[in-house]
Amino acid sequence: MKKMKIIAISTLLMLVVGCGNKDLKNAYKNMQVGDNNINGYSLDLRINGTHKDERIREIVRIKNYKNKEYEIKIIDSKTLLDEDNEEIFYIKDGKTYTKVNENNYIETTALVKYKDPGIYLEGLNNIAKRGEEQEEIIANKTYKVYEVEFKKNMVDKLIQNSNLSDLPNNKNIDGKIYLNEDGQVYRIIYNIGEIEINANYYGINTAREIIMPIE
């Protein structure tokens, strides 16, 4: 009888873990931009922590329309009150434009960091370990929350896509994944050493054509 109980408990745990993994894989599919899926989304990215004894507080806001057009705003929150210190880029028709002054943009060949908002979703397919599903209420909405361990190889991609490309990482990292009631990603948190990357997705499937302001 005792052996049967152990087998039953093990089977139940496997079912719970399996269901959670399926939820995460489905969430990844639900967030893919394409003709037969969503038309895009916005991403609010917050990067906070300490790197090389320097306080890091960066905000990146990205609009993604059909994986073809992007608006990217990179803000150092130490200069939030100074709009002149915002970096703003537009990607349209395979070309990248940067802001030189108010309503004036020129084409650039510069390498733009953070131009791939979908890279933060890759964590859903690169989980080394996952805890049990929890629930959390934020602004009267209920989200499924998973505490996870992300695989190192995926983390390297995150680092290279940021302004912290020299951030060392030689192991898996901890994090959290929040799913909304539609099975889409609301938030993903990556903890890399003393740096936290907090990726918040919103405006899912309500994206519009990116209009670049010009005179």
Coordinates of N, CA and C in Angstrom, one line a residue:
M1 N 0.8 -1.2 0.0 CA 0.0 0.0 0.0 C 0.9 1.3 0.0
K2 N 1.9 1.3 0.8 CA 2.8 2.4 0.9 C 3.5 2.7 -0.5
K3 N 3.9 1.6 -1.1 CA 4.5 1.7 -2.4 C 3.5 2.3 -3.4
M4 N 2.3 1.9 -3.4 CA 1.2 2.4 -4.3 C 1.0 3.9 -4.0
K5 N 1.1 4.4 -2.8 CA 0.9 5.8 -2.5 C 2.0 6.6 -3.1
I6 N 3.3 6.1 -3.0 CA 4.4 6.8 -3.5 C 4.3 6.9 -5.0
I7 N 3.9 5.8 -5.7 CA 3.7 5.9 -7.1 C 2.6 6.9 -7.5
A8 N 1.5 6.9 -6.7 CA 0.4 7.8 -7.0 C 0.8 9.2 -6.9
I9 N 1.6 9.6 -5.8 CA 2.1 10.9 -5.6 C 3.1 11.3 -6.7
S10 N 3.9 10.4 -7.1 CA 4.9 10.7 -8.2 C 4.2 11.0 -9.5
T11 N 3.1 10.2 -9.8 CA 2.4 10.4 -11.0 C 1.7 11.7 -11.0
L12 N 1.1 12.1 -9.8 CA 0.4 13.4 -9.7 C 1.4 14.5 -9.9
L13 N 2.6 14.5 -9.4 CA 3.6 15.5 -9.6 C 4.0 15.6 -11.0
M14 N 4.1 14.5 -11.7 CA 4.5 14.5 -13.1 C 3.4 15.2 -13.9
L15 N 2.1 14.9 -13.6 CA 1.0 15.5 -14.3 C 1.0 17.1 -14.1
V16 N 1.3 17.5 -12.8 CA 1.3 18.9 -12.5 C 2.4 19.6 -13.3
V17 N 3.6 19.0 -13.2 CA 4.7 19.6 -13.9 C 4.5 19.6 -15.4
G18 N 3.9 18.5 -15.9 CA 3.6 18.4 -17.4 C 2.6 19.5 -17.8
C19 N 1.6 19.7 -17.0 CA 0.6 20.7 -17.4 C 1.2 22.1 -17.4
G20 N 2.1 22.4 -16.4 CA 2.8 23.7 -16.3 C 3.6 23.9 -17.6
N21 N 4.4 22.9 -17.9 CA 5.3 23.0 -19.1 C 4.4 23.3 -20.4
K22 N 3.3 22.6 -20.5 CA 2.4 22.8 -21.6 C 1.9 24.2 -21.6
D23 N 1.5 24.8 -20.5 CA 1.1 26.2 -20.4 C 2.1 27.1 -20.9
L24 N 3.4 26.9 -20.6 CA 4.5 27.8 -21.0 C 4.8 27.7 -22.5
K25 N 4.7 26.5 -23.0 CA 4.9 26.3 -24.4 C 3.8 26.9 -25.2
N26 N 2.6 26.7 -24.7 CA 1.4 27.4 -25.4 C 1.5 28.9 -25.4
A27 N 2.0 29.4 -24.2 CA 2.1 30.9 -24.1 C 3.1 31.4 -25.1
Y28 N 4.2 30.6 -25.3 CA 5.2 31.0 -26.3 C 4.6 31.1 -27.7
K29 N 3.8 30.1 -28.1 CA 3.1 30.1 -29.4 C 2.1 31.2 -29.5
N30 N 1.4 31.5 -28.4 CA 0.4 32.6 -28.4 C 1.0 34.0 -28.6
M31 N 2.3 34.1 -28.3 CA 3.0 35.4 -28.4 C 3.7 35.6 -29.7
Q32 N 3.7 34.6 -30.6 CA 4.4 34.7 -31.9 C 3.6 35.6 -32.9
V33 N 4.3 36.5 -33.5 CA 3.7 37.4 -34.4 C 3.7 36.8 -35.8
G34 N 2.5 36.8 -36.4 CA 2.4 36.2 -37.8 C 1.0 36.4 -38.3
D35 N 0.8 36.0 -39.6 CA -0.5 36.2 -40.3 C -1.6 35.4 -39.6
N36 N -1.2 34.3 -39.0 CA -2.2 33.4 -38.4 C -2.2 33.5 -36.8
N37 N -1.6 34.6 -36.3 CA -1.5 34.7 -34.9 C -1.7 36.2 -34.6
I38 N -0.9 36.7 -33.6 CA -1.1 38.1 -33.2 C -0.3 39.1 -34.2
N39 N -0.8 40.3 -34.2 CA -0.1 41.3 -35.2 C 1.0 42.1 -34.5
G40 N 1.3 41.9 -33.2 CA 2.3 42.6 -32.6 C 2.0 42.8 -31.1
Y41 N 2.8 43.7 -30.5 CA 2.7 44.0 -29.1 C 3.6 45.2 -28.7
S42 N 3.5 45.6 -27.5 CA 4.5 46.6 -27.0 C 5.2 45.9 -25.8
L43 N 6.5 46.3 -25.6 CA 7.3 45.8 -24.5 C 7.8 46.9 -23.7
D44 N 7.6 46.9 -22.4 CA 8.2 47.8 -21.4 C 9.3 47.0 -20.7
L45 N 10.5 47.4 -20.9 CA 11.7 46.7 -20.4 C 12.4 47.5 -19.3
R46 N 12.5 46.9 -18.1 CA 13.2 47.7 -17.0 C 14.4 46.8 -16.6
I47 N 15.6 47.5 -16.6 CA 16.8 46.9 -16.2 C 17.4 47.6 -15.0
N48 N 17.5 46.9 -13.9 CA 17.9 47.5 -12.7 C 18.9 46.7 -11.9
G49 N 19.8 47.3 -11.2 CA 20.8 46.6 -10.5 C 22.2 47.3 -10.4
T50 N 23.2 46.5 -10.2 CA 24.6 47.1 -10.1 C 25.5 46.3 -11.0
H51 N 26.3 47.0 -11.7 CA 27.3 46.3 -12.6 C 28.6 47.1 -12.6
K52 N 29.7 46.5 -12.2 CA 31.0 47.1 -12.1 C 30.9 48.3 -11.1
D53 N 30.2 48.1 -10.0 CA 30.1 49.1 -9.0 C 29.3 50.4 -9.4
E54 N 28.6 50.2 -10.6 CA 27.8 51.3 -11.1 C 26.3 50.9 -11.0
R55 N 25.5 51.9 -10.6 CA 24.1 51.7 -10.5 C 23.5 51.7 -11.9
I56 N 22.7 50.7 -12.2 CA 22.1 50.6 -13.6 C 20.6 50.7 -13.4
R57 N 20.0 51.7 -14.1 CA 18.6 51.9 -14.1 C 18.2 52.3 -15.5
E58 N 17.7 51.4 -16.3 CA 17.5 51.7 -17.7 C 16.0 51.3 -18.1
I59 N 15.4 52.1 -18.9 CA 14.0 51.8 -19.4 C 14.1 51.7 -20.9
V60 N 13.5 50.7 -21.4 CA 13.4 50.5 -22.9 C 12.0 50.2 -23.2
R61 N 11.4 51.0 -24.2 CA 10.0 50.8 -24.6 C 10.1 50.5 -26.1
I62 N 9.5 49.4 -26.4 CA 9.5 48.9 -27.8 C 8.1 48.7 -28.3
K63 N 7.8 49.2 -29.5 CA 6.5 48.8 -30.2 C 6.9 47.9 -31.4
N64 N 6.2 46.8 -31.5 CA 6.5 45.8 -32.5 C 5.2 45.6 -33.4
Y65 N 5.3 46.0 -34.6 CA 4.2 45.8 -35.5 C 4.6 44.8 -36.6
K66 N 4.0 43.6 -36.5 CA 4.2 42.5 -37.5 C 5.6 42.0 -37.7
N67 N 6.4 42.3 -36.6 CA 7.9 41.9 -36.7 C 8.6 42.5 -37.9
K68 N 8.0 43.6 -38.4 CA 8.6 44.3 -39.5 C 8.9 45.8 -39.2
E69 N 8.1 46.4 -38.3 CA 8.3 47.8 -38.0 C 8.4 47.9 -36.5
Y70 N 9.4 48.8 -36.1 CA 9.6 48.9 -34.6 C 9.9 50.4 -34.3
E71 N 9.4 50.7 -33.1 CA 9.8 52.0 -32.5 C 10.5 51.6 -31.2
I72 N 11.7 52.1 -31.0 CA 12.6 51.7 -29.8 C 13.0 53.0 -29.1
K73 N 12.6 53.1 -27.9 CA 13.1 54.2 -27.0 C 13.9 53.7 -25.9
I74 N 15.2 54.2 -25.8 CA 16.1 53.7 -24.7 C 16.3 54.9 -23.8
I75 N 16.0 54.7 -22.5 CA 16.0 55.9 -21.6 C 16.9 55.5 -20.4
D76 N 17.9 56.3 -20.1 CA 18.6 56.1 -18.9 C 17.9 56.9 -17.8
S77 N 17.3 56.2 -16.8 CA 16.4 56.8 -15.9 C 17.1 57.9 -15.0
K78 N 18.4 58.0 -15.0 CA 19.1 59.0 -14.3 C 18.8 60.4 -15.1
T79 N 18.4 60.3 -16.3 CA 18.1 61.5 -17.1 C 16.7 61.6 -17.6
L80 N 15.8 61.0 -16.8 CA 14.4 60.9 -17.2 C 13.8 62.3 -17.5
L81 N 14.2 63.3 -16.8 CA 13.7 64.6 -17.0 C 14.3 65.4 -18.2
D82 N 15.2 64.7 -18.9 CA 15.9 65.4 -20.0 C 15.6 64.5 -21.3
E83 N 14.6 64.9 -22.0 CA 14.2 64.1 -23.2 C 15.3 64.1 -24.3
D84 N 16.2 65.1 -24.2 CA 17.3 65.1 -25.2 C 18.2 63.9 -25.1
N85 N 18.2 63.3 -23.9 CA 19.1 62.2 -23.6 C 18.4 60.8 -23.9
E86 N 17.2 60.9 -24.5 CA 16.5 59.6 -25.0 C 17.2 59.2 -26.3
E87 N 17.4 57.9 -26.5 CA 17.7 57.4 -27.8 C 16.5 56.8 -28.4
I88 N 16.1 57.3 -29.6 CA 14.9 56.8 -30.3 C 15.3 56.3 -31.6
F89 N 14.8 55.1 -31.9 CA 15.1 54.5 -33.2 C 13.8 54.0 -33.8
Y90 N 13.7 54.1 -35.2 CA 12.6 53.5 -35.9 C 13.2 52.5 -36.9
I91 N 12.6 51.4 -37.0 CA 12.9 50.4 -38.1 C 11.7 50.2 -39.0
K92 N 11.9 50.5 -40.2 CA 10.8 50.4 -41.2 C 11.4 50.0 -42.6
D93 N 10.8 49.2 -43.3 CA 11.2 48.8 -44.6 C 12.6 48.3 -44.7
G94 N 13.0 47.6 -43.6 CA 14.4 47.1 -43.5 C 15.5 48.1 -43.3
K95 N 15.1 49.4 -43.0 CA 16.0 50.5 -42.7 C 15.9 50.9 -41.3
T96 N 17.0 51.4 -40.7 CA 16.9 51.9 -39.3 C 17.2 53.4 -39.4
Y97 N 16.3 54.2 -38.6 CA 16.4 55.6 -38.5 C 16.7 56.0 -37.0
T98 N 17.4 57.1 -36.8 CA 17.7 57.6 -35.5 C 17.3 59.0 -35.4
K99 N 16.9 59.5 -34.2 CA 16.5 60.8 -34.0 C 17.7 61.7 -33.8
V100 N 17.8 62.8 -34.6 CA 18.9 63.8 -34.5 C 18.4 65.0 -33.8
N101 N 17.2 65.4 -34.0 CA 16.5 66.5 -33.2 C 15.0 66.4 -33.4
E102 N 14.3 67.3 -32.8 CA 12.8 67.1 -32.9 C 12.3 67.0 -34.3
N103 N 11.5 65.8 -34.5 CA 10.9 65.5 -35.7 C 11.9 65.4 -36.9
N104 N 13.1 65.1 -36.6 CA 14.1 65.0 -37.7 C 14.9 63.7 -37.5
Y105 N 14.8 62.7 -38.4 CA 15.4 61.4 -38.3 C 16.2 61.2 -39.5
I106 N 17.4 60.5 -39.3 CA 18.2 60.1 -40.5 C 18.5 58.6 -40.4
E107 N 18.7 58.1 -41.6 CA 19.0 56.6 -41.7 C 20.4 56.4 -41.0
T108 N 20.5 55.3 -40.4 CA 21.8 54.9 -39.7 C 22.1 53.4 -39.9
T109 N 23.4 53.1 -39.9 CA 23.8 51.7 -40.0 C 24.3 51.2 -38.6
A110 N 24.1 52.1 -37.6 CA 24.5 51.7 -36.2 C 23.8 50.4 -35.7
L111 N 24.5 49.7 -35.0 CA 23.9 48.5 -34.4 C 23.0 48.9 -33.2
V112 N 21.7 48.6 -33.3 CA 20.7 49.0 -32.3 C 20.5 47.8 -31.4
K113 N 20.7 48.1 -30.1 CA 20.4 47.1 -29.1 C 18.9 47.1 -28.8
Y114 N 18.5 46.0 -28.3 CA 17.0 45.8 -27.9 C 16.1 45.8 -29.0
K115 N 16.6 45.6 -30.3 CA 15.7 45.7 -31.4 C 14.9 44.4 -31.6
D116 N 15.2 43.4 -30.8 CA 14.4 42.1 -30.9 C 13.6 41.9 -29.6
P117 N 12.4 42.4 -29.5 CA 11.6 42.2 -28.3 C 11.2 40.8 -28.1
G118 N 11.2 40.0 -29.1 CA 10.8 38.6 -29.0 C 11.9 37.7 -28.3
I119 N 13.1 38.2 -28.1 CA 14.1 37.4 -27.5 C 13.8 37.1 -26.1
Y120 N 13.1 38.0 -25.4 CA 12.8 37.8 -24.0 C 11.8 36.6 -23.8
L121 N 11.1 36.3 -24.9 CA 10.1 35.2 -24.8 C 10.8 33.9 -24.9
E122 N 12.1 33.9 -25.4 CA 12.8 32.6 -25.6 C 13.0 31.8 -24.3
G123 N 12.9 32.6 -23.2 CA 13.0 31.9 -21.9 C 11.9 30.8 -21.7
L124 N 10.8 31.0 -22.3 CA 9.7 30.0 -22.2 C 10.1 28.6 -22.7
N125 N 11.0 28.6 -23.7 CA 11.5 27.4 -24.3 C 12.8 26.9 -23.8
N126 N 13.3 27.6 -22.8 CA 14.7 27.3 -22.2 C 14.6 27.3 -20.7
I127 N 13.8 26.4 -20.2 CA 13.7 26.3 -18.7 C 14.4 25.0 -18.2
A128 N 15.3 25.2 -17.3 CA 16.0 24.0 -16.8 C 15.3 23.4 -15.6
K129 N 14.5 24.3 -14.9 CA 13.8 23.8 -13.7 C 12.6 24.7 -13.4
R130 N 11.5 24.1 -13.0 CA 10.3 25.0 -12.8 C 9.7 24.6 -11.5
G131 N 9.2 25.6 -10.7 CA 8.5 25.4 -9.5 C 7.0 25.2 -9.8
E132 N 6.2 25.0 -8.7 CA 4.8 24.9 -8.9 C 4.1 26.2 -9.3
E133 N 3.0 26.0 -10.0 CA 2.2 27.2 -10.4 C 1.6 27.9 -9.2
Q134 N 1.7 29.2 -9.2 CA 1.1 30.0 -8.1 C 0.1 31.0 -8.8
E135 N -0.6 31.8 -8.0 CA -1.5 32.8 -8.6 C -1.1 34.2 -7.9
E136 N -1.2 35.2 -8.7 CA -0.9 36.6 -8.1 C -1.9 37.5 -8.7
I137 N -2.5 38.4 -7.9 CA -3.4 39.4 -8.4 C -2.7 40.7 -8.5
I138 N -2.8 41.3 -9.7 CA -2.2 42.6 -10.0 C -3.3 43.5 -10.6
A139 N -3.6 44.6 -10.0 CA -4.6 45.5 -10.5 C -5.9 44.8 -10.9
N140 N -6.4 44.0 -9.9 CA -7.6 43.2 -10.0 C -7.6 42.1 -11.1
K141 N -6.5 41.8 -11.6 CA -6.4 40.7 -12.6 C -5.5 39.6 -12.0
T142 N -5.9 38.4 -12.3 CA -5.2 37.2 -11.7 C -4.3 36.6 -12.8
Y143 N -3.1 36.4 -12.4 CA -2.1 35.8 -13.3 C -1.5 34.5 -12.7
K144 N -1.2 33.6 -13.6 CA -0.4 32.4 -13.2 C 1.0 32.8 -13.1
V145 N 1.7 32.4 -12.1 CA 3.1 32.7 -11.9 C 3.9 31.5 -11.6
Y146 N 5.0 31.4 -12.4 CA 5.9 30.3 -12.2 C 7.3 30.8 -11.9
E147 N 7.9 30.2 -10.8 CA 9.3 30.4 -10.5 C 10.1 29.4 -11.2
V148 N 11.1 29.9 -12.0 CA 11.8 29.0 -12.9 C 13.3 29.2 -12.8
E149 N 14.0 28.3 -13.5 CA 15.5 28.5 -13.7 C 15.7 28.4 -15.2
F150 N 16.2 29.5 -15.7 CA 16.5 29.6 -17.2 C 17.9 29.0 -17.5
K151 N 17.9 28.4 -18.7 CA 19.2 27.8 -19.1 C 20.2 28.9 -19.5
K152 N 21.5 28.6 -19.3 CA 22.6 29.6 -19.5 C 22.6 30.0 -20.9
N153 N 22.5 29.1 -21.9 CA 22.7 29.5 -23.3 C 21.7 30.6 -23.7
M154 N 20.5 30.5 -23.2 CA 19.5 31.5 -23.6 C 19.8 32.8 -22.9
V155 N 20.4 32.8 -21.7 CA 20.7 34.0 -21.0 C 21.8 34.8 -21.7
D156 N 22.7 34.1 -22.4 CA 23.8 34.7 -23.1 C 23.2 35.6 -24.2
K157 N 22.1 35.1 -24.9 CA 21.5 35.9 -25.9 C 20.9 37.2 -25.4
L158 N 20.3 37.1 -24.2 CA 19.7 38.3 -23.5 C 20.8 39.3 -23.3
I159 N 22.0 38.9 -22.8 CA 23.0 39.8 -22.5 C 23.6 40.5 -23.8
Q160 N 23.7 39.7 -24.8 CA 24.2 40.3 -26.1 C 23.3 41.3 -26.7
N161 N 22.0 41.1 -26.4 CA 21.0 42.0 -27.0 C 20.8 43.3 -26.1
S162 N 21.6 43.5 -25.1 CA 21.5 44.6 -24.2 C 22.7 45.5 -24.2
N163 N 22.7 46.6 -23.4 CA 23.9 47.4 -23.3 C 24.8 46.9 -22.2
L164 N 24.6 45.7 -21.8 CA 25.4 45.0 -20.7 C 26.1 43.8 -21.3
S165 N 26.6 44.0 -22.5 CA 27.2 42.8 -23.3 C 28.4 42.2 -22.6
D166 N 29.0 42.9 -21.6 CA 30.1 42.4 -20.9 C 29.7 41.8 -19.6
L167 N 28.4 41.7 -19.3 CA 27.9 41.1 -18.1 C 28.3 39.6 -18.0
P168 N 29.1 39.1 -17.1 CA 29.5 37.7 -17.0 C 28.3 36.8 -16.6
N169 N 28.2 35.7 -17.2 CA 27.2 34.7 -16.8 C 27.7 33.3 -17.2
N170 N 27.9 32.4 -16.3 CA 28.4 31.1 -16.6 C 27.5 30.0 -16.0
K171 N 26.3 30.3 -15.7 CA 25.4 29.4 -15.1 C 23.9 29.7 -15.4
N172 N 23.1 28.8 -15.1 CA 21.6 29.0 -15.2 C 21.2 30.1 -14.2
I173 N 20.1 30.8 -14.5 CA 19.7 31.9 -13.6 C 18.2 31.7 -13.2
D174 N 17.9 32.4 -12.1 CA 16.5 32.3 -11.6 C 15.6 33.4 -12.3
G175 N 14.3 33.1 -12.2 CA 13.4 34.1 -12.7 C 12.0 33.7 -12.5
K176 N 11.1 34.6 -13.0 CA 9.6 34.3 -12.9 C 8.9 34.6 -14.2
I177 N 7.9 33.8 -14.5 CA 7.0 34.0 -15.7 C 5.6 34.2 -15.2
Y178 N 5.0 35.3 -15.7 CA 3.6 35.6 -15.5 C 2.7 35.4 -16.7
L179 N 1.7 34.6 -16.6 CA 0.8 34.4 -17.8 C -0.6 35.0 -17.4
N180 N -1.2 35.7 -18.4 CA -2.5 36.2 -18.2 C -3.6 35.2 -18.5
E181 N -4.9 35.6 -18.3 CA -6.0 34.7 -18.4 C -6.2 34.1 -19.8
D182 N -5.6 34.8 -20.8 CA -5.6 34.3 -22.2 C -4.5 33.4 -22.6
G183 N -3.7 33.1 -21.6 CA -2.5 32.2 -21.9 C -1.4 32.9 -22.6
Q184 N -1.4 34.2 -22.4 CA -0.3 35.0 -23.1 C 0.7 35.5 -22.0
V185 N 1.9 36.0 -22.4 CA 2.8 36.4 -21.4 C 2.5 37.8 -21.0
Y186 N 2.5 38.0 -19.7 CA 2.3 39.4 -19.1 C 3.7 39.9 -18.7
R187 N 4.5 39.1 -18.0 CA 5.8 39.5 -17.5 C 6.7 38.3 -17.4
I188 N 8.0 38.6 -17.8 CA 9.1 37.7 -17.5 C 10.2 38.4 -16.8
I189 N 10.7 37.8 -15.7 CA 11.8 38.4 -14.9 C 13.0 37.5 -15.0
Y190 N 14.1 38.1 -15.3 CA 15.4 37.4 -15.4 C 16.3 38.0 -14.3
N191 N 16.9 37.2 -13.5 CA 17.9 37.7 -12.5 C 19.3 37.2 -12.8
I192 N 20.1 38.1 -13.3 CA 21.5 37.8 -13.7 C 22.4 38.5 -12.8
G193 N 23.0 37.7 -11.8 CA 23.8 38.3 -10.8 C 23.1 39.4 -10.0
E194 N 23.6 40.6 -10.1 CA 23.0 41.7 -9.4 C 22.1 42.6 -10.3
I195 N 21.8 42.0 -11.5 CA 21.0 42.7 -12.4 C 19.6 42.0 -12.6
E196 N 18.5 42.8 -12.6 CA 17.2 42.2 -12.8 C 16.7 42.8 -14.2
I197 N 16.3 41.9 -15.1 CA 15.7 42.3 -16.3 C 14.2 42.0 -16.2
N198 N 13.4 43.0 -16.3 CA 11.9 42.8 -16.1 C 11.2 43.2 -17.4
A199 N 10.7 42.2 -18.1 CA 10.1 42.4 -19.4 C 8.6 42.3 -19.3
N200 N 7.9 43.4 -19.6 CA 6.4 43.5 -19.5 C 5.8 43.7 -20.8
Y201 N 5.0 42.7 -21.2 CA 4.3 42.8 -22.5 C 2.9 43.3 -22.4
Y202 N 2.5 44.1 -23.3 CA 1.1 44.7 -23.3 C 0.7 45.0 -24.7
G203 N -0.6 45.5 -24.8 CA -1.1 45.8 -26.2 C -1.0 44.7 -27.1
I204 N -1.1 43.5 -26.6 CA -1.0 42.3 -27.5 C -2.1 42.2 -28.5
N205 N -1.7 42.0 -29.8 CA -2.6 41.9 -30.9 C -3.4 43.2 -31.2
T206 N -2.9 44.3 -30.6 CA -3.6 45.6 -31.0 C -2.5 46.6 -31.5
A207 N -1.5 46.0 -32.1 CA -0.4 46.9 -32.6 C -0.9 47.6 -33.9
R208 N -0.3 48.7 -34.1 CA -0.6 49.5 -35.3 C 0.6 49.9 -36.1
E209 N 0.5 50.2 -37.3 CA 1.6 50.6 -38.2 C 2.4 51.7 -37.5
I210 N 3.7 51.6 -37.5 CA 4.6 52.5 -36.8 C 4.7 53.8 -37.7
I211 N 4.3 54.9 -37.2 CA 4.4 56.2 -37.9 C 5.6 56.9 -37.4
M212 N 6.6 57.2 -38.2 CA 7.8 57.9 -37.8 C 7.5 59.4 -38.0
P213 N 7.6 60.2 -36.9 CA 7.3 61.6 -37.0 C 8.3 62.4 -37.9
I214 N 7.8 63.1 -38.9 CA 8.7 63.9 -39.7 C 8.1 65.3 -39.9
E215 N 8.9 66.2 -40.3 CA 8.4 67.6 -40.5 C 7.6 67.7 -41.8

